[in-house]
């Protein structure tokens, strides 16, 4: 189930908790990708809050927002780069994207396998993607006060296994959002300390989100499904005799 774009906007831009979460996740993304000079950078779901650092240096920045979620113009006060798109049919050429960020995209998708195939399609040679999903072991996935409390939370093993199945090879990973998903001022004041302490803990502890960087495997592995099933011979006619020539049938009728 996709969240509404207005709810996402209000959380990330109009609440202290949302702005804090945005900063933490964006800072982690910048540690992965400190620059994107001359590259095509795209975000899917509601990833636009994380793309701002690349606006001045990337060759092109694109914000893809799925139809069930809705779209909003972004960035404010500048030419719009947001696009409303089908969940599994993006208006991008194959191999066009150098860097791709997915936030509130995978865990809310109605067809995760098709979405991951689309990710593989648009990534170019050497392209990278970062998946940001709720951590099953964290507090944020257990509270509906934030967008991370909706959709399917993941463990690190579950996420990496699903990505590998679709030709996306996991590399670096981190956990973030160790502060509680609370709007109380006490927790807001101690957020920086909690994030600093949390970074020294194993990834599966209390971090609210998992961030996994992947690269594109070439060629994409084949998966069982309809495409493989139709390659197997149809056996409904087994047991019937081989075709009999017309001349042989004529001799049988004559006798």
Coordinates of C-alpha atoms in Angstrom, one line a residue:
X1 CA 0.0 0.0 0.0
X2 CA 1.5 3.3 -1.1
X3 CA 1.3 6.3 1.2
X4 CA -0.2 9.6 0.0
X5 CA 2.2 12.1 -1.2
X6 CA 0.7 14.8 1.0
X7 CA 1.3 12.8 4.1
X8 CA 4.8 12.2 3.1
X9 CA 5.4 15.9 2.3
X10 CA 3.9 16.9 5.7
X11 CA 6.1 14.4 7.5
X12 CA 9.5 15.3 5.9
X13 CA 9.0 19.0 5.5
X14 CA 6.6 20.1 8.2
X15 CA 7.4 18.0 11.3
X16 CA 10.6 18.2 13.5
X17 CA 10.8 14.4 13.5
X18 CA 10.5 14.2 9.7
X19 CA 13.2 16.8 9.2
X20 CA 15.5 15.0 11.6
X21 CA 14.9 11.7 9.8
X22 CA 15.5 13.3 6.4
X23 CA 18.9 14.7 7.6
X24 CA 20.1 11.5 9.1
X25 CA 19.3 9.4 6.0
X26 CA 20.6 12.0 3.6
X27 CA 23.9 12.3 5.5
X28 CA 24.3 8.5 5.3
X29 CA 23.6 8.6 1.5
X30 CA 26.2 11.3 1.1
X31 CA 28.8 9.0 2.8
X32 CA 27.9 6.4 0.1
X33 CA 27.9 8.9 -2.8
X34 CA 29.7 12.2 -1.9
X35 CA 29.3 13.4 -5.5
X36 CA 27.6 12.7 -8.8
X37 CA 29.3 15.1 -11.2
X38 CA 28.0 14.7 -14.8
X39 CA 25.8 11.7 -13.8
X40 CA 22.1 10.9 -14.1
X41 CA 20.6 10.6 -10.6
X42 CA 17.1 9.3 -10.0
X43 CA 14.9 8.7 -7.0
X44 CA 11.8 6.5 -6.8
X45 CA 9.0 6.5 -4.3
X46 CA 9.5 9.6 -2.1
X47 CA 13.2 10.0 -2.5
X48 CA 13.3 13.7 -3.5
X49 CA 14.3 15.0 0.0
X50 CA 17.5 13.0 -0.4
X51 CA 18.4 14.3 -3.9
X52 CA 18.9 18.0 -3.2
X53 CA 22.7 17.7 -2.7
X54 CA 23.1 16.5 -6.3
X55 CA 21.0 19.2 -8.0
X56 CA 24.0 21.5 -8.6
X57 CA 26.4 18.9 -9.9
X58 CA 24.6 16.0 -11.6
X59 CA 23.9 16.1 -15.3
X60 CA 20.3 15.3 -14.6
X61 CA 18.2 14.6 -11.5
X62 CA 14.8 12.9 -11.8
X63 CA 12.2 12.3 -9.1
X64 CA 9.9 9.3 -10.0
X65 CA 6.7 9.1 -7.9
X66 CA 4.3 6.1 -8.4
X67 CA 0.7 6.7 -9.4
X68 CA -1.0 5.3 -6.3
X69 CA 1.1 7.7 -4.2
X70 CA 0.7 10.8 -6.2
X71 CA 3.1 13.5 -7.2
X72 CA 4.1 16.9 -6.0
X73 CA 6.3 19.5 -7.8
X74 CA 9.9 19.5 -6.6
X75 CA 12.2 21.3 -5.9
X76 CA 10.3 24.4 -4.6
X77 CA 11.1 27.6 -6.4
X78 CA 13.0 25.8 -9.3
X79 CA 12.0 24.0 -12.5
X80 CA 10.1 20.9 -11.7
X81 CA 11.9 17.5 -12.0
X82 CA 9.2 15.3 -10.5
X83 CA 7.4 12.7 -12.7
X84 CA 4.3 10.7 -12.1
X85 CA 4.9 7.2 -13.4
X86 CA 3.6 3.6 -13.4
X87 CA 5.2 1.5 -10.6
X88 CA 6.8 -0.9 -13.0
X89 CA 7.1 1.2 -16.2
X90 CA 9.3 4.2 -15.7
X91 CA 9.8 6.8 -18.4
X92 CA 13.5 6.1 -18.6
X93 CA 15.6 4.4 -21.2
X94 CA 17.4 1.2 -20.4
X95 CA 20.8 1.8 -18.8
X96 CA 20.2 5.5 -18.4
X97 CA 20.7 5.9 -14.7
X98 CA 24.0 6.2 -12.9
X99 CA 22.7 6.5 -9.3
X100 CA 19.2 5.5 -8.1
X101 CA 17.7 6.0 -4.6
X102 CA 14.5 4.1 -3.5
X103 CA 12.8 5.5 -0.4
X104 CA 9.2 4.4 0.4
X105 CA 9.2 2.4 -2.8
X106 CA 10.1 -1.2 -2.3
X107 CA 8.3 -1.9 1.0
X108 CA 5.0 -0.4 -0.2
X109 CA 5.1 -2.0 -3.7
X110 CA 2.3 -4.3 -4.8
X111 CA 4.6 -6.1 -7.2
X112 CA 8.2 -6.1 -5.8
X113 CA 9.6 -8.5 -8.3
X114 CA 8.5 -6.4 -11.3
X115 CA 9.8 -3.2 -9.5
X116 CA 13.2 -4.8 -9.0
X117 CA 13.3 -5.8 -12.6
X118 CA 12.6 -2.2 -13.6
X119 CA 15.5 -1.1 -11.3
X120 CA 17.8 -3.5 -13.1
X121 CA 16.6 -2.2 -16.5
X122 CA 17.3 1.5 -15.9
X123 CA 20.7 1.1 -14.2
X124 CA 23.6 1.6 -16.6
X125 CA 26.9 -0.2 -16.6
X126 CA 28.6 0.6 -13.4
X127 CA 25.4 2.1 -12.0
X128 CA 24.5 1.9 -8.3
X129 CA 21.3 1.9 -6.4
X130 CA 20.6 2.4 -2.7
X131 CA 17.5 0.8 -1.1
X132 CA 16.2 2.4 2.0
X133 CA 13.6 0.2 3.9
X134 CA 12.2 -0.1 7.4
X135 CA 14.3 -2.4 9.6
X136 CA 12.3 -5.3 10.9
X137 CA 14.2 -5.2 14.2
X138 CA 13.9 -1.4 14.7
X139 CA 11.4 0.7 16.5
X140 CA 10.3 2.8 13.5
X141 CA 8.7 -0.2 11.7
X142 CA 6.5 -0.8 14.8
X143 CA 5.0 2.7 14.9
X144 CA 2.5 4.2 12.5
X145 CA 3.5 7.7 13.5
X146 CA 6.0 7.8 10.6
X147 CA 6.0 6.5 7.0
X148 CA 8.4 3.7 8.0
X149 CA 5.5 2.0 10.0
X150 CA 3.8 1.1 6.7
X151 CA 4.5 -1.6 4.2
X152 CA 6.8 -4.7 4.7
X153 CA 9.8 -4.2 7.0
X154 CA 12.9 -6.2 6.1
X155 CA 15.8 -7.8 7.9
X156 CA 19.2 -7.4 6.2
X157 CA 19.2 -11.0 5.1
X158 CA 15.7 -10.9 3.6
X159 CA 16.5 -7.7 1.6
X160 CA 19.8 -8.9 0.3
X161 CA 18.4 -12.3 -0.8
X162 CA 15.5 -10.6 -2.7
X163 CA 17.9 -8.2 -4.4
X164 CA 20.3 -11.0 -5.5
X165 CA 17.4 -12.9 -7.1
X166 CA 16.9 -9.9 -9.5
X167 CA 20.5 -9.4 -10.5
X168 CA 21.2 -6.6 -8.0
X169 CA 24.4 -7.4 -6.1
X170 CA 24.5 -6.1 -2.5
X171 CA 27.6 -4.2 -1.4
X172 CA 27.9 -1.7 1.4
X173 CA 25.1 -1.5 4.0
X174 CA 24.3 0.6 7.1
X175 CA 21.6 1.1 9.6
X176 CA 20.3 4.5 10.6
X177 CA 17.6 6.3 12.7
X178 CA 18.6 5.1 16.1
X179 CA 16.5 7.9 17.8
X180 CA 13.0 6.8 18.8
X181 CA 10.2 7.8 16.4
X182 CA 8.8 10.3 18.9
X183 CA 7.9 13.9 18.6
X184 CA 8.7 14.7 22.2
X185 CA 11.3 17.5 22.7
X186 CA 13.4 15.3 25.0
X187 CA 14.1 12.8 22.3
X188 CA 14.6 15.5 19.7
X189 CA 17.3 17.2 21.8
X190 CA 19.2 13.9 22.3
X191 CA 18.8 12.7 18.6
X192 CA 22.4 13.5 17.6
X193 CA 23.8 11.6 20.6
X194 CA 21.6 8.5 19.9
X195 CA 22.6 8.4 16.2
X196 CA 26.3 8.6 17.2
X197 CA 26.0 5.8 19.7
X198 CA 23.9 3.7 17.3
X199 CA 26.5 3.8 14.6
X200 CA 28.7 1.7 16.9
X201 CA 26.1 -1.0 17.2
X202 CA 25.6 -4.0 14.9
X203 CA 23.3 -3.3 11.9
X204 CA 20.4 -5.5 13.1
X205 CA 19.9 -3.7 16.4
X206 CA 17.6 -0.7 16.9
X207 CA 18.3 1.2 13.7
X208 CA 15.0 2.3 12.2
X209 CA 16.0 1.8 8.5
X210 CA 18.4 -0.3 6.5
X211 CA 20.3 1.2 3.6
X212 CA 21.8 -1.3 1.1
X213 CA 23.9 -0.3 -1.9
X214 CA 23.7 -2.6 -4.9
X215 CA 25.3 -2.8 -8.3
X216 CA 23.9 -4.3 -11.5
X217 CA 24.7 -7.9 -12.4
X218 CA 25.2 -8.6 -16.1
X219 CA 23.6 -10.7 -17.5
X220 CA 20.5 -10.6 -15.3
X221 CA 19.8 -14.1 -13.8
X222 CA 16.9 -16.1 -15.1
X223 CA 14.1 -16.7 -12.7
X224 CA 11.5 -19.4 -12.8
X225 CA 8.1 -18.2 -13.9
X226 CA 5.9 -18.0 -17.0
X227 CA 8.8 -17.3 -19.3
X228 CA 10.4 -20.6 -18.3
X229 CA 7.2 -22.5 -18.1
X230 CA 6.3 -21.9 -21.7
X231 CA 9.7 -23.2 -22.9
X232 CA 8.8 -26.6 -21.6
X233 CA 7.0 -28.9 -24.2
X234 CA 3.3 -29.2 -24.0
X235 CA 2.4 -32.8 -23.0
X236 CA -1.3 -32.9 -23.2
X237 CA -1.1 -35.1 -26.3
X238 CA 1.2 -37.7 -24.8
X239 CA -0.1 -41.3 -25.3
X240 CA -1.6 -40.7 -28.7
X241 CA -0.1 -42.6 -31.6
X242 CA 2.2 -41.0 -34.2
X243 CA 0.5 -39.5 -37.3
X244 CA -0.5 -42.1 -39.8
X245 CA 0.1 -41.3 -43.5
X246 CA -3.0 -41.1 -45.7
X247 CA -1.9 -44.0 -47.9
X248 CA -1.7 -46.3 -44.8
X249 CA -5.2 -45.3 -43.6
X250 CA -6.6 -46.1 -47.1
X251 CA -5.1 -49.6 -47.0
X252 CA -6.7 -50.2 -43.6
X253 CA -10.1 -49.1 -44.8
X254 CA -9.8 -51.4 -47.9
X255 CA -9.2 -54.5 -45.7

